[in-house]
XYZ file of C-alpha atoms in Angstrom:
473
model
C -37.442 28.693 135.001
C -38.304 31.618 132.876
C -41.848 31.774 131.610
C -42.258 31.335 127.881
C -44.890 33.726 126.511
C -46.712 33.776 123.232
C -45.807 36.153 120.430
C -48.935 37.999 119.320
C -49.222 39.131 115.707
C -51.443 41.964 114.561
C -52.921 42.647 111.155
C -52.087 46.325 111.500
C -48.774 47.992 111.938
C -49.284 49.454 115.412
C -50.494 46.323 117.221
C -54.066 47.512 117.804
C -56.665 44.931 116.711
C -59.067 47.590 115.487
C -56.550 49.480 113.346
C -56.836 48.475 109.642
C -55.160 51.461 108.024
C -53.372 51.022 104.680
C -49.871 52.061 105.642
C -48.431 51.484 102.123
C -50.840 53.992 100.649
C -49.794 56.445 103.344
C -46.225 56.467 102.077
C -45.114 59.594 100.171
C -45.079 59.502 96.373
C -41.294 59.474 96.252
C -41.208 56.121 98.095
C -44.024 54.629 96.028
C -42.193 55.607 92.860
C -39.106 53.706 94.000
C -41.289 50.637 94.494
C -43.206 50.873 91.216
C -40.133 51.249 89.000
C -39.064 47.781 90.191
C -42.133 46.041 88.742
C -43.204 45.695 85.074
C -44.759 48.888 83.771
C -48.064 47.144 83.009
C -48.452 46.208 86.675
C -47.434 49.700 87.785
C -50.164 51.244 85.625
C -52.763 48.817 86.961
C -52.267 50.104 90.499
C -54.483 53.037 89.490
C -57.551 50.865 90.222
C -56.624 50.214 93.853
C -58.037 53.454 95.240
C -58.308 57.156 94.601
C -54.933 57.589 96.309
C -53.246 55.375 93.691
C -54.982 56.833 90.647
C -52.237 59.207 89.594
C -49.153 57.737 91.288
C -47.838 55.981 88.174
C -48.074 59.184 86.143
C -45.199 60.650 88.146
C -42.774 57.744 87.748
C -39.180 58.922 87.132
C -38.646 55.989 84.735
C -40.906 54.447 82.098
C -39.591 51.228 80.566
C -41.561 49.525 77.787
C -40.409 46.042 76.812
C -42.437 43.760 74.570
C -40.823 40.711 76.196
C -41.871 41.762 79.701
C -45.396 42.635 78.604
C -46.742 39.294 77.297
C -50.265 39.892 78.598
C -50.736 42.957 76.396
C -52.671 42.215 73.220
C -51.161 45.096 71.236
C -47.872 46.565 72.358
C -48.275 49.862 70.426
C -51.610 50.466 72.178
C -49.920 50.064 75.552
C -47.208 52.589 74.685
C -49.657 55.041 73.139
C -52.164 54.780 75.985
C -49.593 55.256 78.730
C -47.922 58.237 77.070
C -51.220 59.945 76.274
C -52.473 59.424 79.805
C -49.214 60.391 81.431
C -49.455 63.276 83.881
C -53.232 63.594 83.303
C -52.718 65.784 80.234
C -50.801 68.352 82.266
C -48.609 69.935 79.590
C -46.276 71.392 82.197
C -45.461 67.977 83.669
C -42.243 66.456 82.320
C -41.114 62.832 82.118
C -37.883 61.578 83.566
C -36.407 58.663 81.623
C -38.191 56.751 78.852
C -36.893 53.520 77.335
C -38.607 51.368 74.700
C -37.256 47.970 73.582
C -38.859 45.862 70.854
C -37.579 42.368 70.054
C -40.441 40.755 68.104
C -41.865 41.833 64.780
C -45.417 40.966 65.884
C -45.145 43.642 68.569
C -45.060 46.537 66.075
C -46.835 45.010 63.095
C -45.950 45.888 59.507
C -45.216 49.554 60.132
C -42.522 49.981 62.797
C -41.685 53.455 61.478
C -45.194 54.723 62.208
C -44.997 53.257 65.711
C -41.668 54.962 66.403
C -42.782 58.279 64.895
C -45.885 58.401 67.121
C -43.859 57.440 70.168
C -41.173 60.076 69.513
C -43.678 62.853 68.848
C -45.580 62.113 72.071
C -42.409 62.068 74.177
C -40.200 64.709 72.541
C -41.450 67.793 74.393
C -41.772 66.139 77.809
C -38.612 64.065 78.260
C -36.314 65.771 80.756
C -33.881 62.878 81.205
C -32.872 59.978 78.980
C -34.702 58.659 75.933
C -33.763 55.239 74.597
C -35.241 53.405 71.625
C -34.115 49.922 70.569
C -35.624 47.886 67.726
C -33.857 44.585 67.170
C -33.152 43.388 63.598
C -35.803 40.704 64.126
C -38.397 43.393 64.835
C -37.540 45.200 61.604
C -37.207 41.932 59.630
C -34.406 42.912 57.255
C -33.096 40.409 54.723
C -29.481 40.252 53.392
C -30.349 42.093 50.161
C -31.868 44.884 52.226
C -28.711 45.063 54.322
C -26.686 45.603 51.149
C -29.014 48.440 50.141
C -28.491 49.988 53.556
C -24.739 49.940 53.075
C -24.931 51.667 49.688
C -28.260 53.543 49.672
C -29.512 54.999 46.414
C -30.432 58.681 46.971
C -32.995 58.479 44.164
C -34.733 55.432 45.616
C -37.616 56.138 47.966
C -36.566 55.039 51.439
C -38.484 54.278 54.614
C -38.004 57.576 56.414
C -38.261 58.497 60.062
C -38.309 62.209 60.824
C -36.863 62.564 64.286
C -38.361 65.409 66.325
C -36.282 67.660 68.549
C -35.939 66.751 72.229
C -35.273 70.193 73.746
C -35.156 69.004 77.377
C -33.608 65.523 77.045
C -30.128 64.945 78.446
C -29.371 61.675 76.603
C -30.696 60.291 73.329
C -30.147 56.710 72.147
C -31.619 55.283 68.923
C -31.048 51.825 67.450
C -33.232 51.211 64.389
C -31.736 49.028 61.665
C -32.192 50.235 58.106
C -34.451 53.247 58.528
C -33.583 56.484 56.748
C -33.188 58.854 59.681
C -33.863 62.533 59.131
C -32.542 64.871 61.803
C -34.162 68.142 62.932
C -31.790 70.939 61.924
C -33.864 74.028 62.804
C -34.301 73.401 66.545
C -31.933 73.048 69.469
C -31.248 70.073 71.716
C -30.510 72.543 74.487
C -29.610 70.069 77.274
C -28.409 67.046 75.318
C -25.087 65.702 76.619
C -25.003 62.256 74.965
C -26.095 61.165 71.473
C -25.996 57.477 70.486
C -27.221 56.358 67.036
C -26.908 52.836 65.620
C -28.134 50.944 62.570
C -29.757 53.834 60.687
C -28.836 55.181 57.276
C -28.345 58.690 55.947
C -29.225 59.250 52.301
C -27.943 62.836 52.450
C -24.370 61.633 52.973
C -24.217 62.961 56.548
C -25.103 66.626 56.105
C -27.923 66.673 58.675
C -26.136 64.746 61.426
C -23.098 67.013 60.994
C -25.277 70.103 61.317
C -27.105 68.795 64.384
C -23.916 67.844 66.235
C -22.067 71.029 65.296
C -24.840 73.627 65.602
C -27.841 72.210 67.484
C -26.238 70.505 70.499
C -24.406 73.187 72.521
C -23.862 70.901 75.548
C -22.973 67.610 73.871
C -20.209 65.667 75.623
C -20.480 62.155 74.138
C -21.114 61.188 70.501
C -21.358 57.548 69.404
C -22.223 56.434 65.866
C -22.314 52.682 65.213
C -23.053 50.754 62.013
C -24.297 53.812 60.152
C -25.009 53.395 56.426
C -24.546 56.094 53.803
C -22.476 58.335 56.078
C -19.771 59.623 53.736
C -18.918 63.015 55.227
C -18.945 63.831 58.935
C -18.126 67.230 60.402
C -17.914 67.626 64.178
C -17.392 71.174 65.461
C -18.195 70.939 69.164
C -16.263 72.690 71.895
C -18.062 70.754 74.660
C -17.417 67.280 73.181
C -15.358 65.011 75.458
C -15.736 61.532 73.915
C -16.373 60.392 70.335
C -16.795 56.822 69.051
C -17.156 56.058 65.331
C -17.580 52.365 64.542
C -18.425 50.349 61.413
C -19.401 53.256 59.208
C -17.375 51.542 56.426
C -17.816 54.082 53.588
C -16.633 57.279 55.266
C -14.757 59.573 52.888
C -14.227 62.777 54.874
C -13.876 63.269 58.616
C -13.421 66.730 60.110
C -13.120 67.024 63.880
C -12.478 70.318 65.641
C -13.195 69.817 69.342
C -11.131 71.738 71.852
C -12.077 69.551 74.848
C -12.125 66.123 73.197
C -10.337 63.612 75.446
C -11.262 60.188 74.022
C -11.557 59.238 70.336
C -12.157 55.825 68.752
C -12.243 55.159 64.994
C -13.055 51.557 64.049
C -13.608 50.389 60.455
C -14.987 53.608 59.034
C -12.843 54.182 55.908
C -12.346 50.537 54.903
C -14.808 50.279 51.978
C -14.574 53.782 50.588
C -13.630 53.720 46.915
C -12.750 57.406 46.587
C -10.051 59.676 47.997
C -10.321 59.790 51.797
C -9.505 62.861 53.895
C -9.239 63.527 57.637
C -8.707 66.840 59.435
C -8.061 66.975 63.182
C -7.926 69.814 65.670
C -7.985 68.122 69.085
C -5.456 69.811 71.386
C -6.762 68.137 74.589
C -6.871 64.566 73.243
C -5.674 61.971 75.756
C -6.626 58.610 74.207
C -6.830 57.576 70.565
C -7.889 54.088 69.492
C -7.463 53.504 65.762
C -8.480 50.324 63.934
C -9.047 51.440 60.384
C -7.474 52.277 57.067
C -5.422 55.402 57.243
C -6.983 58.192 55.107
C -4.982 59.163 52.058
C -4.846 62.797 53.185
C -4.346 63.732 56.838
C -4.303 67.354 57.905
C -4.063 68.662 61.448
C -3.965 72.009 63.092
C -3.698 71.453 66.841
C -2.653 68.104 68.321
C -1.540 67.348 71.888
C 2.170 67.329 72.623
C 1.780 63.970 74.400
C -0.984 61.352 74.480
C -1.693 59.242 77.526
C -2.612 56.201 75.423
C -2.414 55.408 71.715
C -3.812 52.131 70.376
C -3.224 51.271 66.716
C -4.578 47.977 65.440
C -4.149 46.344 62.053
C -7.373 45.257 60.342
C -8.396 41.754 59.420
C -7.449 40.819 55.867
C -11.052 40.735 54.617
C -11.344 44.477 55.327
C -8.241 45.328 53.311
C -9.057 44.095 49.815
C -10.183 47.563 48.741
C -6.865 48.950 49.967
C -4.702 46.418 48.184
C -4.017 44.520 51.397
C -2.560 47.528 53.216
C -4.086 49.805 55.828
C -1.029 52.109 56.185
C -1.659 52.246 59.918
C 1.920 53.401 60.492
C 0.966 56.908 59.335
C -1.223 57.330 62.421
C 1.844 56.794 64.595
C 3.606 59.662 62.858
C 0.991 62.178 64.034
C 2.261 62.101 67.619
C 5.757 62.641 68.953
C 5.168 61.330 72.462
C 2.755 58.944 74.205
C 2.755 57.442 77.669
C 1.411 54.034 76.625
C 1.624 52.716 73.068
C -0.332 49.587 72.106
C 0.271 47.922 68.737
C -1.917 45.161 67.366
C -0.887 43.687 64.038
C 0.160 40.331 62.565
C 3.632 39.416 61.443
C 4.215 39.677 57.724
C 4.005 36.466 55.751
C 7.556 36.533 54.381
C 10.912 38.074 55.206
C 10.719 40.934 52.683
C 7.321 42.101 53.900
C 8.452 41.814 57.498
C 11.537 43.939 56.904
C 9.440 46.551 55.089
C 6.987 46.601 57.983
C 9.771 47.241 60.463
C 11.357 49.954 58.347
C 8.078 51.837 57.766
C 6.990 52.008 61.407
C 8.252 55.130 63.153
C 7.300 54.929 66.793
C 6.611 57.995 68.930
C 8.561 58.274 72.139
C 6.826 56.156 74.774
C 7.507 54.782 78.243
C 5.246 51.708 77.994
C 4.794 49.420 74.999
C 1.962 46.906 74.687
C 2.225 44.539 71.742
C -0.690 42.322 70.732
C 0.313 39.775 68.100
C -2.555 38.195 66.173
C -2.517 34.561 65.147
C 0.442 33.825 62.893
C 2.757 30.924 62.189
C 5.812 33.160 62.084
C 8.204 34.190 64.829
C 7.649 37.468 66.669
C 10.954 38.013 68.452
C 12.872 39.772 65.653
C 9.954 42.097 64.973
C 9.690 43.165 68.626
C 13.412 43.751 69.027
C 13.646 45.785 65.846
C 10.780 47.943 67.087
C 12.561 48.424 70.411
C 15.628 49.508 68.458
C 13.675 52.627 67.427
C 12.878 53.747 70.965
C 15.399 53.814 73.789
C 13.124 55.189 76.538
C 10.630 52.356 77.041
C 10.364 51.172 80.652
C 7.733 48.426 80.368
C 6.987 45.971 77.568
C 3.821 43.852 77.576
C 3.474 41.048 75.015
C 0.390 39.003 74.236
C 0.205 36.361 71.509
C -3.128 35.150 70.203
C -3.096 31.636 68.774
C -5.912 29.490 67.479
C -6.473 25.871 68.407
C -4.175 23.655 66.387
C -1.474 26.311 66.030
C 1.526 25.007 64.054
C 4.680 27.155 64.040
C 6.676 27.698 60.905
C 9.774 25.484 60.344
C 13.157 26.379 61.781
C 14.539 27.310 58.341
C 11.732 29.800 57.625
C 12.817 33.206 56.305
C 11.339 34.950 59.348
C 13.950 33.233 61.529
C 16.894 34.386 59.444
C 16.913 37.958 60.730
C 20.270 38.407 62.437
C 18.885 39.960 65.590
C 19.645 37.458 68.320
C 23.366 38.309 68.168
C 22.838 42.066 67.720
C 24.054 43.887 70.817
C 23.447 47.353 69.387
C 19.824 47.489 70.604
C 19.707 49.769 73.630
C 17.581 48.236 76.406
C 19.057 50.185 79.310
C 15.699 51.837 80.145
C 13.699 48.579 80.244
C 12.594 47.703 83.786
C 9.589 45.390 83.365
C 8.728 42.622 80.886
C 5.239 41.055 81.024
C 4.166 38.164 78.782
C 0.712 36.632 78.396
C -0.149 33.214 76.939
C 3.488 32.116 77.257
C 3.989 28.714 75.571
C 7.749 28.252 75.991
C 8.398 27.966 72.263
C 11.937 28.305 70.949
C 11.142 31.793 69.708
C 9.793 32.873 73.094
C 12.738 31.408 74.982
C 15.217 33.089 72.634
C 13.452 36.407 73.110
C 13.509 36.136 76.919
C 17.199 35.127 76.944
C 18.031 38.145 74.808
C 16.148 40.508 77.138
C 17.765 39.020 80.246
C 21.209 39.355 78.718
C 20.876 42.915 77.421
C 18.399 44.695 79.725
C 20.796 45.606 82.533
C 18.174 47.407 84.633
C 15.386 44.832 84.321
C 13.707 44.534 87.712
C 10.558 42.526 87.073
C 9.456 39.717 84.799
C 5.914 38.341 84.868
C 4.064 35.845 82.721
C 0.520 34.505 82.560
C 0.088 31.217 80.761
């Protein structure tokens, strides 16, 4: 029988009883940094009291993340941020920071003057950040009331606003700022030499957008991504950036003029930017390399373009909810966006059926589709039939190979009666619609209604080269 021996454990790493060396402290700084970034920043800073070896380790961390939720033992959150940044790198002005992120969720964390807190933070970090800088102040931290939100949407230039002067970050690669309601002033005399991504949300511009246009067009030579969300007072935006690849404009609401000249722009999204403007709206585009355009907005009254791509990979045009269209008389004129492009690979349409037969016929007649090989159709909740609308759209394009349909219905959906005007369109017996190119029909949320069955029967009867049909209930 084999002899069973005892397993001997040692307090040291090499098995020698007399060896009590601290092997963790012997690790190189690069390994210690990987460990410390996984613990709350407060605990990482406190390691400086362990020994002389640990005194300056935290000052070389590649990531500093301040979060008032994860720092409950700190009496004053601003003191923590200020103390760490002032002590960072032992006052070595040549030492740079990697990434710095600050998130504030509670008003008590920044007191009654969040702007002063942010200004001090930005000024301490601006010259040293060599990576990403992110600042997030939740609405609860700023404590804005509904009447203040209305003022943010339509700021009065003559009214004194709470202003934050943003310093220049000459070495930062990404800049993200979310600060609800503050009047943000941009530095226009210095250069964000290495900035590739700029994200701004919740702020307001009382100058109408002059400074942000100048910064993006003249002060960011390497910018690749621009995202502006829920910006108040932005009425005119000019983007002249050869390096720009992606641009997202969302919930600006009162935009009046948009000028984009970006030779390398690939992706562009415009979502509810012109909807509440009460003056003449204008858009100029020069985007020869554009591949994807997502449009969910009112169409500007004047559209001018110089260089547009011969063919888009993907074009998404979505009709707005009715509550966004009162200022436009209930119309967004989204069909004019479709007329800008002659050819797209994938076309996605999202809009509701009209409420009566006349409006539905006008909708069909006014939509001129670009040539496309794949059509995605998202139908919002409606009581009316969709089959005639789809087939009349297909009548205008004889080269589509795949059609994807998705119907969105609310709980308690009740279809319109069988004698409704929308069902009187004489399309089910119309054999003049050319479906010879159609190879694939995909349907989502199929409910086997009479309208859906009639549509499928028509496709099966007239699409001679249909190879695949799929549905997801």
